[in-house]
XYZ file of C-alpha atoms in Angstrom:
558
model
C -3.477 -14.454 36.051
C -6.034 -12.292 34.306
C -9.809 -12.153 33.982
C -12.335 -9.943 32.228
C -13.738 -6.749 33.607
C -15.637 -3.907 32.045
C -16.466 -1.042 31.510
C -13.942 1.810 31.212
C -15.308 5.114 29.948
C -13.637 8.439 29.236
C -15.558 11.658 28.629
C -13.311 14.480 27.554
C -12.468 17.093 24.984
C -9.424 17.790 22.937
C -8.335 20.391 20.467
C -5.491 21.255 18.191
C -4.325 24.241 16.247
C -1.464 24.921 13.904
C 0.296 27.857 12.281
C 3.166 28.066 9.877
C 6.166 30.417 9.944
C 5.494 33.688 8.170
C 8.540 33.260 5.983
C 6.910 30.379 4.102
C 4.805 31.648 1.197
C 1.317 30.098 0.804
C 0.395 28.129 -2.279
C -1.885 30.912 -3.507
C 1.138 33.131 -4.042
C 2.747 30.516 -6.284
C -0.475 30.135 -8.222
C -0.558 33.891 -8.683
C 2.979 33.866 -10.097
C 2.048 31.165 -12.610
C -1.122 32.991 -13.678
C 0.813 36.238 -13.980
C 3.335 34.575 -16.276
C 0.568 33.335 -18.545
C -1.062 36.783 -18.748
C 2.253 38.506 -19.436
C 3.095 36.004 -22.169
C -0.234 36.614 -23.914
C 0.213 40.376 -23.709
C 3.750 40.303 -25.110
C 2.694 38.077 -27.990
C -0.248 40.342 -28.882
C 1.894 43.453 -28.931
C 4.907 42.129 -30.872
C 3.316 39.471 -33.011
C 6.248 37.142 -32.210
C 5.974 33.778 -30.498
C 7.454 33.666 -27.007
C 8.520 30.328 -25.508
C 8.305 30.117 -21.722
C 9.452 27.405 -19.365
C 6.675 25.139 -18.139
C 5.467 26.072 -14.665
C 3.708 23.377 -12.649
C 1.586 24.449 -9.699
C 1.118 21.564 -7.289
C -0.641 21.552 -3.955
C -0.220 19.261 -0.986
C -1.145 15.618 -1.390
C -1.774 12.978 1.244
C 1.470 11.415 2.529
C 3.487 14.084 0.719
C 5.606 17.000 1.970
C 4.002 19.959 3.743
C 5.188 23.551 3.508
C 5.413 24.630 7.142
C 3.430 23.343 10.102
C -0.112 23.100 8.728
C -1.023 19.873 6.952
C -4.260 20.123 4.983
C -4.682 16.664 3.457
C -4.402 13.119 4.788
C -5.359 9.570 3.890
C -4.968 8.124 7.392
C -8.600 8.583 8.449
C -10.245 7.414 5.214
C -7.459 5.793 3.108
C -8.417 8.280 0.403
C -6.688 11.590 -0.328
C -9.127 13.834 1.551
C -8.780 17.418 2.856
C -8.745 17.512 6.656
C -11.470 20.158 6.566
C -13.705 17.516 4.942
C -12.707 14.647 7.273
C -15.304 14.107 10.060
C -12.836 12.742 12.611
C -10.130 14.344 14.723
C -6.763 14.149 12.885
C -3.455 15.914 13.560
C -0.522 16.066 11.145
C 2.963 16.623 12.588
C 4.974 17.854 9.622
C 8.641 17.425 8.751
C 9.209 21.117 9.476
C 7.708 20.810 12.949
C 9.832 17.755 13.739
C 12.951 19.631 12.648
C 12.131 22.779 14.620
C 11.405 20.719 17.736
C 14.653 18.809 17.314
C 12.713 15.578 17.856
C 14.968 12.543 18.348
C 12.093 10.062 18.538
C 8.512 9.754 17.355
C 7.391 10.225 20.952
C 9.220 13.556 21.173
C 7.638 14.679 17.902
C 4.181 14.206 19.477
C 4.854 16.462 22.481
C 2.446 19.202 21.343
C -0.298 16.935 19.978
C -3.616 17.245 21.815
C -4.884 14.193 23.747
C -1.575 12.341 23.259
C 0.894 11.382 25.995
C 3.806 9.862 24.111
C 6.918 10.023 26.317
C 5.996 7.427 28.898
C 9.558 6.187 29.526
C 12.828 8.040 29.981
C 14.503 6.314 27.032
C 14.241 7.990 23.628
C 15.670 4.978 21.814
C 13.983 1.873 23.275
C 10.276 2.096 22.376
C 7.812 4.666 21.056
C 4.559 4.265 22.950
C 1.607 6.526 23.640
C -1.672 7.042 25.409
C -4.283 8.518 23.055
C -7.428 9.929 24.615
C -6.468 8.178 27.830
C -6.149 4.678 26.409
C -3.015 2.657 25.779
C -2.105 -1.003 26.085
C -3.405 -3.830 28.239
C -2.924 -3.600 31.980
C -2.937 0.209 31.923
C 0.325 0.583 30.003
C 0.940 2.729 26.956
C 0.238 1.388 23.476
C 3.156 0.970 21.098
C 3.152 3.162 17.991
C 2.836 0.534 15.304
C 1.563 1.917 11.985
C 3.940 2.787 9.139
C 2.774 3.986 5.706
C -0.780 2.847 6.365
C 0.240 -0.714 7.295
C 0.547 -2.155 10.780
C 4.200 -2.247 11.885
C 4.010 -5.571 13.679
C 5.877 -6.634 16.805
C 7.257 -9.948 18.040
C 6.038 -12.170 20.853
C 7.246 -10.261 23.898
C 9.903 -7.523 24.101
C 10.547 -7.298 20.350
C 8.900 -4.015 19.410
C 10.145 -1.940 16.430
C 10.765 1.806 16.727
C 11.271 3.894 13.580
C 13.856 6.665 13.221
C 12.011 10.023 12.807
C 14.662 11.369 10.383
C 13.219 8.905 7.879
C 9.666 10.285 8.219
C 7.900 12.920 6.119
C 5.026 13.329 8.567
C 3.419 11.726 11.610
C -0.364 11.584 11.706
C -2.586 10.983 14.742
C -6.099 9.643 14.164
C -8.126 9.882 17.376
C -10.868 7.491 18.331
C -11.794 3.921 17.277
C -10.639 3.310 13.699
C -11.053 -0.395 12.980
C -13.045 0.160 9.782
C -9.899 0.975 7.811
C -7.160 -0.411 10.087
C -8.580 -3.562 11.668
C -7.027 -4.336 15.057
C -6.537 -1.020 16.865
C -6.824 0.435 20.337
C -9.953 2.502 21.066
C -8.040 5.731 21.711
C -6.744 5.916 18.142
C -3.593 5.289 16.136
C -0.367 7.000 15.127
C 0.530 6.533 11.453
C 4.144 7.246 10.492
C 4.670 8.290 6.850
C 8.068 7.614 5.242
C 10.048 10.037 3.146
C 9.610 9.220 -0.556
C 11.347 10.339 -3.750
C 10.710 13.885 -5.016
C 10.685 15.091 -8.617
C 13.210 17.842 -7.850
C 16.868 17.438 -6.939
C 17.673 18.016 -3.264
C 20.422 17.288 -0.793
C 21.072 17.836 2.891
C 23.834 16.788 5.281
C 23.797 17.427 9.025
C 26.492 17.159 11.676
C 25.377 17.500 15.301
C 27.182 17.485 18.630
C 25.649 17.822 22.070
C 25.618 16.971 25.744
C 26.755 13.602 27.081
C 29.255 13.057 24.243
C 26.482 13.131 21.657
C 27.551 12.933 17.996
C 25.204 12.514 15.027
C 25.493 12.625 11.265
C 22.483 12.528 8.913
C 21.884 12.960 5.190
C 18.934 13.139 2.789
C 19.596 13.205 -0.967
C 17.494 12.468 -4.027
C 15.708 13.688 -7.126
C 15.082 12.642 -10.742
C 17.259 9.970 -12.349
C 16.310 10.796 -15.952
C 15.337 14.097 -17.653
C 11.720 12.947 -18.145
C 11.423 12.329 -14.386
C 10.123 8.837 -15.013
C 12.548 7.505 -12.399
C 13.089 9.185 -9.024
C 15.273 8.194 -6.093
C 15.945 9.117 -2.481
C 18.413 7.911 0.136
C 18.028 8.865 3.796
C 20.558 7.895 6.439
C 21.647 8.602 10.011
C 24.299 7.528 12.501
C 24.241 8.451 16.200
C 26.186 7.647 19.363
C 25.737 9.226 22.794
C 25.975 8.675 26.500
C 22.871 9.588 28.507
C 22.007 11.407 31.711
C 22.013 8.016 33.482
C 25.423 6.550 34.333
C 26.582 3.433 32.461
C 24.009 3.759 29.649
C 24.410 4.637 25.956
C 22.303 5.218 22.848
C 23.546 4.126 19.426
C 21.770 3.913 16.071
C 22.494 3.295 12.397
C 19.667 3.951 9.924
C 19.455 3.928 6.136
C 16.358 4.069 3.918
C 16.655 4.032 0.099
C 13.586 4.356 -2.147
C 12.884 4.472 -5.891
C 9.786 5.634 -7.759
C 8.806 4.622 -11.298
C 6.172 6.812 -13.012
C 5.729 5.738 -16.654
C 2.745 8.075 -17.012
C 0.358 10.215 -15.020
C -1.902 7.254 -14.211
C 0.641 4.833 -12.743
C 3.126 5.050 -9.885
C 5.270 2.386 -8.202
C 7.513 3.201 -5.236
C 9.885 0.620 -3.789
C 10.903 1.386 -0.199
C 13.507 -0.298 1.985
C 14.984 0.510 5.375
C 17.472 -0.959 7.810
C 17.888 0.158 11.388
C 20.345 -1.179 13.931
C 20.176 -0.097 17.577
C 23.164 -1.601 19.448
C 22.259 0.347 22.604
C 18.936 1.994 23.467
C 19.639 3.887 26.682
C 17.993 3.808 30.096
C 14.522 2.307 30.439
C 13.522 2.903 34.028
C 15.208 -0.066 35.767
C 18.060 0.075 38.349
C 20.119 -2.283 36.227
C 23.617 -3.690 36.574
C 26.289 -1.850 34.537
C 27.897 -5.087 33.310
C 24.590 -6.700 32.366
C 22.081 -4.023 31.282
C 21.296 -3.703 27.567
C 18.754 -3.860 24.761
C 19.746 -4.193 21.093
C 17.500 -4.436 18.036
C 17.741 -4.914 14.273
C 14.860 -4.207 11.918
C 14.852 -4.548 8.128
C 11.883 -3.589 5.933
C 11.121 -3.990 2.240
C 7.868 -2.895 0.656
C 6.173 -0.948 -2.075
C 3.275 1.379 -2.792
C 1.561 0.868 -6.160
C -1.195 3.018 -7.645
C -2.949 2.920 -11.015
C -5.918 4.916 -12.282
C -7.861 2.990 -14.929
C -10.154 5.863 -15.928
C -12.076 8.759 -14.422
C -13.970 6.364 -12.135
C -11.762 3.493 -11.002
C -8.333 3.452 -9.370
C -6.415 0.730 -7.545
C -3.793 0.906 -4.797
C -1.710 -1.807 -3.201
C 0.626 -1.382 -0.227
C 2.954 -4.216 0.807
C 5.709 -4.604 3.400
C 7.746 -7.512 4.778
C 9.948 -7.129 7.864
C 12.679 -9.095 9.573
C 13.105 -8.191 13.253
C 15.277 -9.337 16.122
C 16.121 -8.106 19.609
C 18.295 -9.025 22.585
C 17.373 -7.769 26.045
C 18.892 -8.349 29.479
C 18.159 -6.250 32.530
C 17.921 -6.229 36.307
C 14.639 -4.873 37.657
C 13.172 -4.183 41.091
C 11.114 -7.012 42.556
C 10.320 -5.328 45.904
C 11.514 -2.959 48.610
C 12.489 -3.735 52.176
C 10.973 -2.413 55.402
C 13.731 0.204 55.628
C 12.390 1.750 52.383
C 15.940 1.670 50.977
C 16.885 -1.916 50.213
C 15.673 -3.212 46.866
C 15.200 -6.885 46.065
C 15.874 -7.499 42.385
C 15.478 -10.030 39.617
C 16.971 -10.711 36.186
C 14.951 -10.593 32.972
C 16.454 -11.865 29.721
C 14.964 -12.234 26.263
C 16.195 -13.195 22.787
C 13.589 -12.772 20.056
C 13.130 -12.873 16.309
C 10.135 -12.378 14.032
C 9.232 -12.200 10.368
C 6.142 -10.243 9.458
C 4.195 -9.336 6.320
C 1.299 -7.045 5.525
C -0.729 -6.205 2.414
C -3.573 -3.769 1.792
C -5.522 -3.744 -1.501
C -7.812 -0.804 -2.225
C -10.215 -0.304 -5.138
C -11.649 3.215 -5.316
C -14.558 4.431 -7.434
C -15.381 8.140 -7.902
C -18.813 8.696 -9.447
C -22.138 10.512 -9.185
C -25.712 9.352 -8.626
C -27.962 12.292 -9.392
C -26.973 15.188 -7.087
C -24.748 12.950 -4.932
C -20.988 12.604 -5.348
C -19.456 9.323 -4.158
C -15.955 8.198 -3.220
C -16.473 4.485 -2.740
C -13.635 2.396 -1.287
C -13.467 -1.394 -1.165
C -10.496 -3.001 0.545
C -8.992 -6.328 1.565
C -5.983 -6.473 3.885
C -4.000 -9.181 5.609
C -1.222 -9.479 8.193
C 1.044 -12.359 9.213
C 3.638 -12.789 11.972
C 5.909 -15.740 12.753
C 7.998 -15.203 15.849
C 10.088 -16.952 18.476
C 10.996 -15.706 21.937
C 13.311 -17.144 24.584
C 12.351 -15.171 27.675
C 12.790 -15.730 31.380
C 12.699 -13.822 34.666
C 13.990 -14.557 38.158
C 17.491 -15.762 38.864
C 19.607 -14.612 41.783
C 20.659 -10.975 42.275
C 22.072 -9.298 45.369
C 19.921 -6.635 47.034
C 20.775 -2.985 46.407
C 20.641 0.056 48.671
C 19.532 2.722 46.208
C 20.904 5.508 48.441
C 24.393 3.927 48.258
C 24.419 1.509 45.302
C 27.201 -1.081 45.116
C 27.168 -2.952 41.807
C 28.763 -6.193 40.689
C 28.263 -8.249 43.858
C 27.939 -12.015 43.661
C 26.181 -14.387 43.373
C 24.500 -13.318 40.162
C 22.581 -16.095 38.405
C 20.714 -15.688 35.125
C 17.368 -17.542 35.032
C 16.459 -20.260 32.560
C 14.834 -18.799 29.456
C 12.115 -21.108 28.087
C 11.108 -20.689 24.476
C 7.810 -19.692 22.898
C 6.813 -19.684 19.252
C 3.830 -17.765 17.943
C 2.125 -17.242 14.613
C -0.654 -14.716 14.054
C -2.804 -13.989 11.025
C -5.512 -11.431 10.355
C -7.688 -10.876 7.305
C -10.080 -7.980 6.877
C -12.640 -6.813 4.312
C -13.942 -3.248 4.433
C -16.301 -0.999 2.482
C -16.595 2.769 2.824
C -18.505 5.491 1.013
C -17.895 9.241 1.244
C -21.084 10.869 -0.034
C -21.399 14.597 -0.724
C -24.470 16.717 -1.420
C -23.239 20.243 -2.039
C -21.596 21.132 1.318
C -23.152 18.308 3.299
C -21.138 15.070 3.502
C -21.886 11.637 4.912
C -19.246 9.013 5.688
C -20.355 5.405 6.234
C -18.205 2.301 6.511
C -18.158 -1.264 7.757
C -15.627 -4.040 8.184
C -15.345 -7.747 8.961
C -12.172 -9.205 10.521
C -10.926 -12.700 11.243
C -7.893 -13.097 13.519
C -6.004 -16.213 14.592
C -3.140 -16.796 17.014
C -1.201 -20.007 17.683
C 1.199 -19.992 20.640
C 3.364 -22.997 21.513
C 5.547 -23.467 24.584
C 8.723 -25.004 23.166
C 9.717 -26.730 26.415
C 6.363 -28.496 26.974
C 4.877 -28.516 23.487
C 1.584 -27.115 24.787
C -0.289 -25.292 22.009
C -2.767 -22.482 22.719
C -5.203 -21.530 19.973
C -7.115 -18.297 19.794
C -9.644 -17.391 17.065
C -11.593 -14.140 16.951
C -13.953 -12.455 14.535
C -15.326 -8.941 14.685
C -17.601 -6.539 12.851
C -16.918 -2.842 13.209
C -18.402 0.293 11.686
C -18.357 4.049 11.405
C -20.850 6.747 10.409
C -20.260 10.508 10.382
C -21.982 13.652 9.167
C -20.301 16.967 8.341
C -21.226 20.362 6.895
C -18.711 22.780 5.371
C -19.784 26.425 5.612
C -18.509 29.087 3.208
C -16.537 30.810 5.988
C -14.316 27.763 6.621
C -16.254 26.447 9.626
C -17.092 22.716 9.513
C -19.028 21.035 12.365
C -19.380 17.255 12.442
C -20.744 14.331 14.456
C -19.564 10.722 14.310
C -19.959 7.236 15.760
C -17.243 4.568 15.462
C -16.189 1.223 16.920
C -12.984 -0.808 17.239
C -11.658 -4.174 18.354
C -8.302 -5.659 19.355
C -7.590 -9.306 20.218
C -6.054 -9.939 23.647
C -3.448 -12.717 23.842
C -3.651 -15.272 26.644
C -6.255 -17.111 28.699
C -8.012 -16.890 32.050
C -6.958 -19.095 34.976
C -9.543 -21.617 33.750
C -7.932 -21.711 30.308
C -10.601 -19.709 28.467
C -9.149 -17.372 25.805
C -9.749 -13.688 26.420
C -12.383 -11.925 24.387
C -11.186 -9.069 22.133
C -11.159 -5.616 23.678
C -13.818 -3.431 22.043
C -14.184 0.327 21.760
C -17.186 2.548 21.061
C -17.135 6.322 20.609
C -19.587 9.167 20.104
C -17.902 12.364 18.976
C -18.947 15.893 18.045
C -16.574 18.591 16.960
C -15.655 21.266 14.484
C -12.818 22.269 12.204
C -12.032 25.792 11.134
C -9.799 26.924 8.311
C -9.180 30.631 8.793
C -9.793 32.516 5.527
C -6.615 34.168 4.270
C -4.440 32.622 6.981
C -2.225 29.558 7.007
C -3.818 28.118 10.137
C -6.112 25.238 11.001
C -8.115 24.798 14.217
C -10.049 21.766 15.396
C -11.780 20.744 18.619
C -13.815 17.735 19.681
C -15.884 16.396 22.571
C -16.374 12.647 22.862
C -17.561 9.739 24.964
C -15.257 6.747 24.535
C -15.972 3.375 26.139
C -13.743 0.291 26.280
C -15.079 -3.166 27.216
C -13.583 -6.640 27.740
C -10.538 -5.203 29.485
C -8.123 -7.729 31.001
C -7.327 -7.062 34.676
C -5.573 -8.870 37.524
C -7.270 -12.006 38.825
C -6.634 -11.561 42.559
C -8.019 -15.003 43.355
C -5.307 -16.709 41.309
C -2.159 -14.623 41.585
């Protein structure tokens, strides 16, 4: 069983830097071309007296959640939920771009995070089973890694037990890491930070790409990415992303297989309104080796995940704008494995047990944001008011034990009998969370202040289907954030911040008392530096991060 203990504290520093390949021209060069065209047109008209008609040239920079030219992302909405330059964001944020993922050859989100400071993302040998990470030293309960569970600014929810979704990186435009407690805008999060995956969305220019890949261990993969405008006015845009993969692995008797498709459509009737419908389906019949000895005829983990959602945005006027993000998901998984239960005195003979699980879950999430951009005297405000909610209804039939023959790992002999699968009792669980948050980004010339607060209410109802016993858990939390930053003319921007977080912990103590939510508190100082005339971005931070109400083993009641 488990009981409370506290406190865990980490004092450390992290840093990150990025550069882009020299072959990729900076935006300033494109702007110069457009300006040159305008000057040339005016000169020609003045000299000849004739009208000259030129094609319209649109100069567009990077936007939050959009494509990035090269390795250096400069804008994000993960930290603030507003489209804010990273150089003006007083919290440590890293953007892993589509180009970086491609150049790394990343086959999972965890692999894409290999070069991200303060992140340990490949905590298991399997690239297909789960994506999980330690951020600033903190992960999940019991010392394990935390699952990467944010997609397009909404929590990508899991099932009751082993049902955890993992998103195909080919379908992502960027992966963003927000370090430190971030409950003000995301609600239930781990104190180390979050990873937010951003989906590919329709573009207003035609594009197409097809890939065929072959590699070691009979690996074969095909992927495509096509899209563009549907009509000449570019009111309707579309994109379809897909992938199929099959491969053996470096571990005998294991395979990885995946089918992924993600269509999306954008409707833009005018410059003030945008609606993007996004869907995805991913089937993983086999997810490779996951660190257990296994039995070749029994080992396996399969998963299906289907998502449907949209991102809506409308600007009413120069002050007010509204955004709404919605996603519903249907998830299921089947897992059966043989794991080590102990080792004999000879240090060779393993005792083993069977674990089996069949799970399903339906989840939904919504985030409503009302933004106001205005001035009060010399102060410029970006005020954000939000209400979000999450729901999960899941069932799990999970059991461990059974009868399995011992195994000499120096001379393994598989398939021996008896082999008895344990009974798998059922559990149903429903969870809900509602949050209200308010944030203001205040600027006075080059000095900026970020303040925010949030209130959350979370409920969980867990019922044992064999006994009918119902466990109720209700939590509320108030979290906040305050940060100060100054942007110098030379591109140097120091900042200081304070932030808090909370995350409910499922289960009870031996006495039946529900666990208190885990809480995080962080003090951080750092700087960001945008090198003048160079496509590079440097950031570094020092922080003190404390986690309390941590569940640990109750040795008196094992």
